[in-house]
Amino acid sequence: MQQCIRSIKKYCAPSAYEIVVVDNASTDGVAKWLSTQSEKMTVLLSDENLGFAGGCNACIKYAAPDTDIFLLNNDTRMTRNALFWLRMGLYEDDKVGATGCMANFCGNEQDVPVSFSQPSQYVTYAKSVNVPMANPYEEKSRLCGFAMLIRREAINIVEGLDEGFGLGYFEDDDISLRIRQAGYRLVVCHNSFIYHQGSASFGNKPGVQELLSRNYEYIKKKWGYDCLMNAVVSKNEKEILSKLPDTAFRFLEIGCGSGNFLSMVKYQHPDATVLGIERVPDAVKYGVTSIPILLCDIMKDTIPFQDGYFDVIVVNQRDDNIYEVSKLAEILAKFV
């Protein structure tokens, strides 16, 4: 906690932030240290663990009403210009509802494959990343909540995080869906890197797997479909990404879910023509908006593409989206 707050004060312009901290009934002495801090900081000391969502909501209530909200875990280190570029991405257009950064420890393909022994080395590394880029923005259907900047209008509409997730896990997926439901886009800023220790709150503590399972079922029931399965980018997809040609190509993914892999392809290959086909309506409804995704069942519906149109076709067999392989191969043969 101390290092996180010190990094904010060191690397963020004083006029650019106010800090609101909630101490979720900690027992390591942090609460005592927080009580001595007053400069540009509001400290909320809770006698009980409110969970990630509850703690964030408590902080949001105390933030100035006209400010955007930056959710930041305490096991992070802010880096120079990271917040600046997140704000630039947030206001890239008025339909961006939230932005997320890159990190050394992160899911959702927001991770960077770098490894150092000391947090200070990651902070130094960030100097080479947090700079102007010609192509910094990649749309996602979800963002990691450890460092998420949310437009004030969007957080007001969705009314904070869902405290039904208890201590934590998947509430960032849920608020991402609700921001999308409100009509906003979600964007990762590749020119914003923040150090993240990772798993500082839960680690290998007892009950973690039970909490994960409980919240996985909770979010599926809440949204009526497997929103997590449809948002994930698989290991096989990442391997395909590394093998794509450098020249312009036409790319189709069948069973694309919410389009996050397609968005990765388009980000890394801006000259490519990228399209998707998906038969789960809500996966498309709450998916990325920058990639054309055709809502249909390729096993039943007529596909409006010319013969030989695509250079690459990928089929993603999700748990709730299984295709009959032999029949699918027959259908697709004419499109390649």
XYZ file of C-alpha atoms in Angstrom:
336
model
C 0.000 0.000 0.000
C 2.683 2.504 1.010
C 4.683 1.998 -2.174
C 1.562 2.255 -4.335
C 0.549 5.604 -2.822
C 4.084 6.932 -2.996
C 4.266 6.021 -6.684
C 1.016 7.906 -7.371
C 2.398 11.009 -5.722
C 5.698 10.666 -7.537
C 4.503 9.969 -11.066
C 1.083 11.660 -11.343
C 0.602 15.412 -11.603
C -0.883 16.736 -8.326
C -3.709 18.452 -10.212
C -4.647 15.210 -11.984
C -5.894 13.128 -9.062
C -7.331 12.773 -5.612
C -6.757 9.573 -3.638
C -9.530 7.753 -1.809
C -8.372 4.642 0.062
C -10.448 2.014 1.815
C -8.739 -0.269 4.312
C -10.651 -3.542 4.269
C -10.072 -4.498 7.917
C -6.336 -5.083 7.394
C -4.230 -6.521 10.212
C -0.701 -5.719 8.983
C -0.357 -2.195 10.334
C -1.324 -0.430 7.118
C -4.393 1.128 8.734
C -2.196 2.907 11.274
C 0.069 4.251 8.538
C -2.932 5.404 6.499
C -4.326 7.321 9.457
C -1.190 9.502 9.399
C -1.673 10.418 5.726
C -3.831 13.408 4.900
C -2.373 15.305 1.939
C -4.741 14.900 -1.071
C -6.067 11.668 0.389
C -9.279 10.462 2.011
C -8.900 7.335 4.140
C -11.834 5.047 4.930
C -11.131 2.515 7.671
C -13.558 -0.406 7.616
C -14.066 -2.793 10.528
C -15.028 -5.528 8.099
C -13.725 -6.742 4.751
C -16.102 -5.204 2.225
C -14.611 -7.193 -0.651
C -13.208 -5.697 -3.820
C -16.558 -4.401 -5.102
C -17.683 -3.080 -1.727
C -14.382 -1.329 -1.119
C -14.414 0.268 -4.575
C -18.004 1.423 -4.162
C -17.193 3.018 -0.807
C -14.352 4.953 -2.442
C -16.490 6.030 -5.400
C -19.038 7.593 -3.023
C -16.326 9.795 -1.505
C -14.756 10.869 -4.805
C -15.586 14.303 -6.188
C -18.790 13.982 -8.261
C -17.305 15.415 -11.464
C -14.208 13.189 -11.570
C -13.549 10.020 -13.532
C -12.859 6.928 -11.433
C -9.543 5.066 -11.514
C -9.771 1.689 -9.783
C -6.255 0.749 -8.658
C -5.116 -2.239 -6.625
C -2.717 -1.587 -3.784
C -0.160 -4.115 -5.121
C 0.716 -1.838 -8.029
C 3.278 0.833 -8.776
C 2.204 3.765 -10.881
C 4.653 4.754 -13.596
C 5.404 8.014 -15.351
C 2.675 9.056 -17.830
C 0.635 5.851 -17.345
C -2.427 7.752 -16.119
C -1.963 10.435 -18.773
C -2.182 7.916 -21.618
C -5.150 6.153 -20.020
C -6.954 9.502 -19.992
C -5.993 10.136 -23.610
C -7.529 6.781 -24.508
C -10.648 7.478 -22.456
C -11.284 10.683 -24.347
C -10.216 9.339 -27.737
C -13.950 9.512 -28.508
C -17.076 10.017 -26.416
C -18.136 6.363 -26.696
C -15.126 5.021 -24.774
C -16.425 4.158 -21.316
C -13.283 2.732 -19.730
C -9.621 2.122 -20.454
C -7.096 -0.380 -19.166
C -3.315 -0.580 -19.158
C -0.681 -3.166 -19.981
C 1.115 -4.887 -17.105
C 3.616 -7.575 -16.229
C 0.982 -9.604 -14.324
C -2.475 -9.471 -15.840
C -5.108 -11.545 -17.592
C -7.222 -10.613 -20.596
C -4.146 -10.430 -22.869
C -3.141 -7.154 -21.216
C 0.107 -8.712 -20.042
C 3.549 -7.934 -21.449
C 6.136 -10.767 -21.525
C 8.795 -8.999 -19.451
C 10.334 -10.214 -16.229
C 12.563 -8.392 -13.771
C 13.590 -9.129 -10.209
C 12.655 -5.748 -8.704
C 9.549 -3.513 -8.997
C 11.845 -0.543 -9.690
C 13.018 -2.250 -12.881
C 9.452 -2.439 -14.157
C 9.048 1.263 -13.391
C 12.166 1.963 -15.437
C 10.912 -0.295 -18.240
C 7.688 1.736 -18.370
C 9.638 4.795 -19.537
C 10.121 3.111 -22.922
C 6.456 2.093 -23.154
C 4.506 5.112 -21.879
C 5.218 7.241 -24.932
C 3.275 8.408 -27.995
C 2.323 5.546 -30.338
C 0.837 5.583 -33.814
C -1.525 2.708 -32.931
C -1.996 2.522 -29.143
C -5.642 1.453 -28.799
C -7.113 -2.049 -28.884
C -10.808 -2.588 -28.206
C -11.818 -5.326 -25.755
C -15.096 -6.758 -24.497
C -13.705 -6.690 -20.944
C -10.938 -5.012 -18.944
C -8.926 -6.120 -15.923
C -10.061 -4.304 -12.804
C -6.699 -3.971 -11.067
C -6.124 -0.682 -12.940
C -9.218 0.535 -14.790
C -10.063 4.146 -15.622
C -13.832 4.646 -15.952
C -15.605 7.655 -17.404
C -17.726 9.359 -14.730
C -20.878 9.264 -16.856
C -20.426 5.514 -17.328
C -19.866 4.727 -13.646
C -22.951 6.780 -12.773
C -25.064 4.809 -15.235
C -23.927 1.373 -14.049
C -24.059 2.498 -10.391
C -20.769 1.006 -9.273
C -19.622 -2.577 -8.905
C -21.847 -5.529 -8.020
C -21.217 -6.451 -4.372
C -22.849 -9.832 -4.938
C -19.382 -11.118 -5.906
C -18.367 -10.988 -2.249
C -14.658 -10.849 -1.551
C -13.729 -10.807 -5.213
C -13.220 -12.368 -8.675
C -15.128 -11.550 -11.875
C -16.608 -8.236 -10.696
C -14.388 -6.523 -13.285
C -15.865 -8.760 -15.997
C -19.326 -7.823 -14.751
C -18.761 -4.070 -14.747
C -17.171 -4.369 -18.193
C -20.374 -5.990 -19.437
C -22.520 -3.317 -17.826
C -20.416 -0.533 -19.346
C -20.866 -2.225 -22.734
C -24.592 -2.604 -21.997
C -24.742 1.167 -21.453
C -23.430 1.693 -24.988
C -19.766 2.415 -24.288
C -16.636 0.795 -25.712
C -13.723 -0.628 -23.703
C -10.159 0.100 -24.793
C -6.703 -1.125 -23.777
C -3.968 1.502 -24.094
C -0.754 -0.213 -25.176
C 1.235 2.898 -24.291
C 0.280 2.725 -20.608
C 2.221 0.212 -18.495
C 1.696 -0.185 -14.723
C 3.578 -2.616 -12.507
C 1.325 -5.205 -10.842
C 2.602 -7.620 -8.224
C -0.477 -9.819 -8.603
C -2.402 -12.144 -6.258
C -1.494 -10.005 -3.248
C -5.004 -10.163 -1.778
C -5.787 -13.852 -2.290
C -2.668 -15.745 -3.330
C -3.034 -19.374 -2.239
C -5.310 -18.666 0.694
C -7.887 -21.336 1.639
C -11.234 -21.059 -0.117
C -9.967 -19.332 -3.273
C -11.061 -22.107 -5.647
C -14.490 -22.253 -4.003
C -14.825 -18.476 -4.414
C -13.802 -18.697 -8.074
C -16.334 -21.451 -8.754
C -19.090 -19.657 -6.859
C -18.562 -16.371 -8.694
C -18.225 -18.075 -12.077
C -21.672 -19.571 -11.620
C -22.977 -16.248 -10.271
C -21.907 -14.227 -13.322
C -23.176 -16.860 -15.792
C -26.565 -16.916 -14.090
C -26.723 -13.131 -13.901
C -26.082 -12.612 -17.632
C -27.751 -15.768 -18.948
C -24.778 -17.019 -20.966
C -21.142 -17.951 -20.411
C -19.736 -14.446 -20.759
C -16.295 -15.537 -19.552
C -15.905 -18.400 -22.021
C -16.973 -16.105 -24.853
C -14.468 -13.419 -23.865
C -11.377 -15.576 -23.400
C -8.589 -15.841 -25.983
C -7.321 -19.415 -26.039
C -3.737 -20.644 -26.176
C -4.402 -22.049 -29.654
C -5.614 -18.652 -30.862
C -2.466 -16.990 -29.551
C -0.364 -19.552 -31.418
C -2.287 -18.796 -34.603
C -1.665 -15.085 -34.102
C 2.085 -15.653 -34.122
C 1.895 -17.460 -37.490
C -0.141 -14.939 -39.486
C 1.534 -13.364 -42.539
C 2.932 -9.841 -42.549
C 1.099 -9.000 -45.768
C -2.570 -7.987 -45.986
C -4.984 -10.931 -45.709
C -8.660 -11.775 -45.214
C -9.358 -13.498 -41.913
C -12.515 -15.207 -40.629
C -13.104 -16.742 -37.205
C -16.111 -18.981 -36.689
C -17.219 -19.197 -33.076
C -15.518 -15.881 -32.341
C -17.423 -15.231 -29.104
C -17.188 -11.569 -28.185
C -14.452 -10.886 -30.726
C -11.422 -10.357 -28.500
C -9.147 -12.566 -30.601
C -10.317 -10.840 -33.780
C -9.526 -7.496 -32.178
C -6.014 -8.741 -31.382
C -5.552 -9.800 -34.997
C -6.713 -6.405 -36.254
C -4.517 -4.551 -33.762
C -1.402 -6.431 -34.831
C -2.320 -6.457 -38.527
C -4.114 -3.156 -39.281
C -4.207 -3.859 -43.035
C -6.006 -7.186 -42.630
C -9.717 -7.642 -43.321
C -11.060 -9.314 -40.176
C -14.551 -10.797 -39.748
C -16.298 -13.095 -37.307
C -19.270 -15.455 -37.122
C -20.959 -16.246 -33.806
C -24.261 -17.903 -32.888
C -24.555 -16.800 -29.226
C -26.546 -13.523 -29.403
C -25.317 -11.980 -26.148
C -21.695 -12.728 -27.012
C -22.127 -10.469 -30.048
C -24.321 -7.928 -28.269
C -21.701 -7.262 -25.597
C -18.674 -7.904 -27.777
C -16.241 -5.565 -29.491
C -17.775 -3.025 -31.851
C -14.808 -2.387 -34.155
C -14.929 -5.848 -35.784
C -17.863 -6.951 -37.990
C -19.381 -10.053 -36.387
C -22.185 -11.858 -38.197
C -24.760 -13.358 -35.822
C -25.761 -16.641 -37.408
C -25.391 -20.410 -37.249
C -23.046 -21.435 -40.036
C -24.419 -24.986 -39.871
C -27.905 -23.769 -40.791
C -27.777 -20.274 -42.311
C -26.568 -19.061 -45.683
C -23.208 -17.276 -45.415
C -22.958 -14.154 -47.607
C -19.323 -14.526 -48.725
C -17.932 -15.138 -52.185
C -16.117 -18.363 -52.977
C -12.425 -18.151 -52.191
C -12.825 -14.880 -50.300
C -10.777 -15.716 -47.183
C -7.075 -16.438 -46.835
C -7.376 -17.773 -43.281
C -10.362 -19.380 -41.531
C -10.208 -20.319 -37.844
C -12.859 -22.388 -36.064
C -13.145 -21.918 -32.312
C -14.871 -24.785 -30.539
C -16.157 -23.245 -27.311
C -17.897 -25.345 -24.655
C -21.275 -23.851 -25.538
C -20.572 -23.573 -29.266
C -19.544 -26.986 -30.611
C -19.607 -27.618 -34.376
C -19.848 -30.898 -36.295
C -16.365 -30.883 -37.788
C -16.902 -32.931 -40.955
C -19.969 -30.962 -42.020
C -18.303 -27.666 -41.124
C -15.258 -28.517 -43.265
C -17.545 -29.163 -46.220
C -19.281 -25.808 -45.769
C -16.037 -23.861 -45.427
C -14.134 -25.494 -48.291
C -15.469 -23.063 -50.894
C -14.639 -19.938 -48.905
C -10.854 -20.492 -48.841
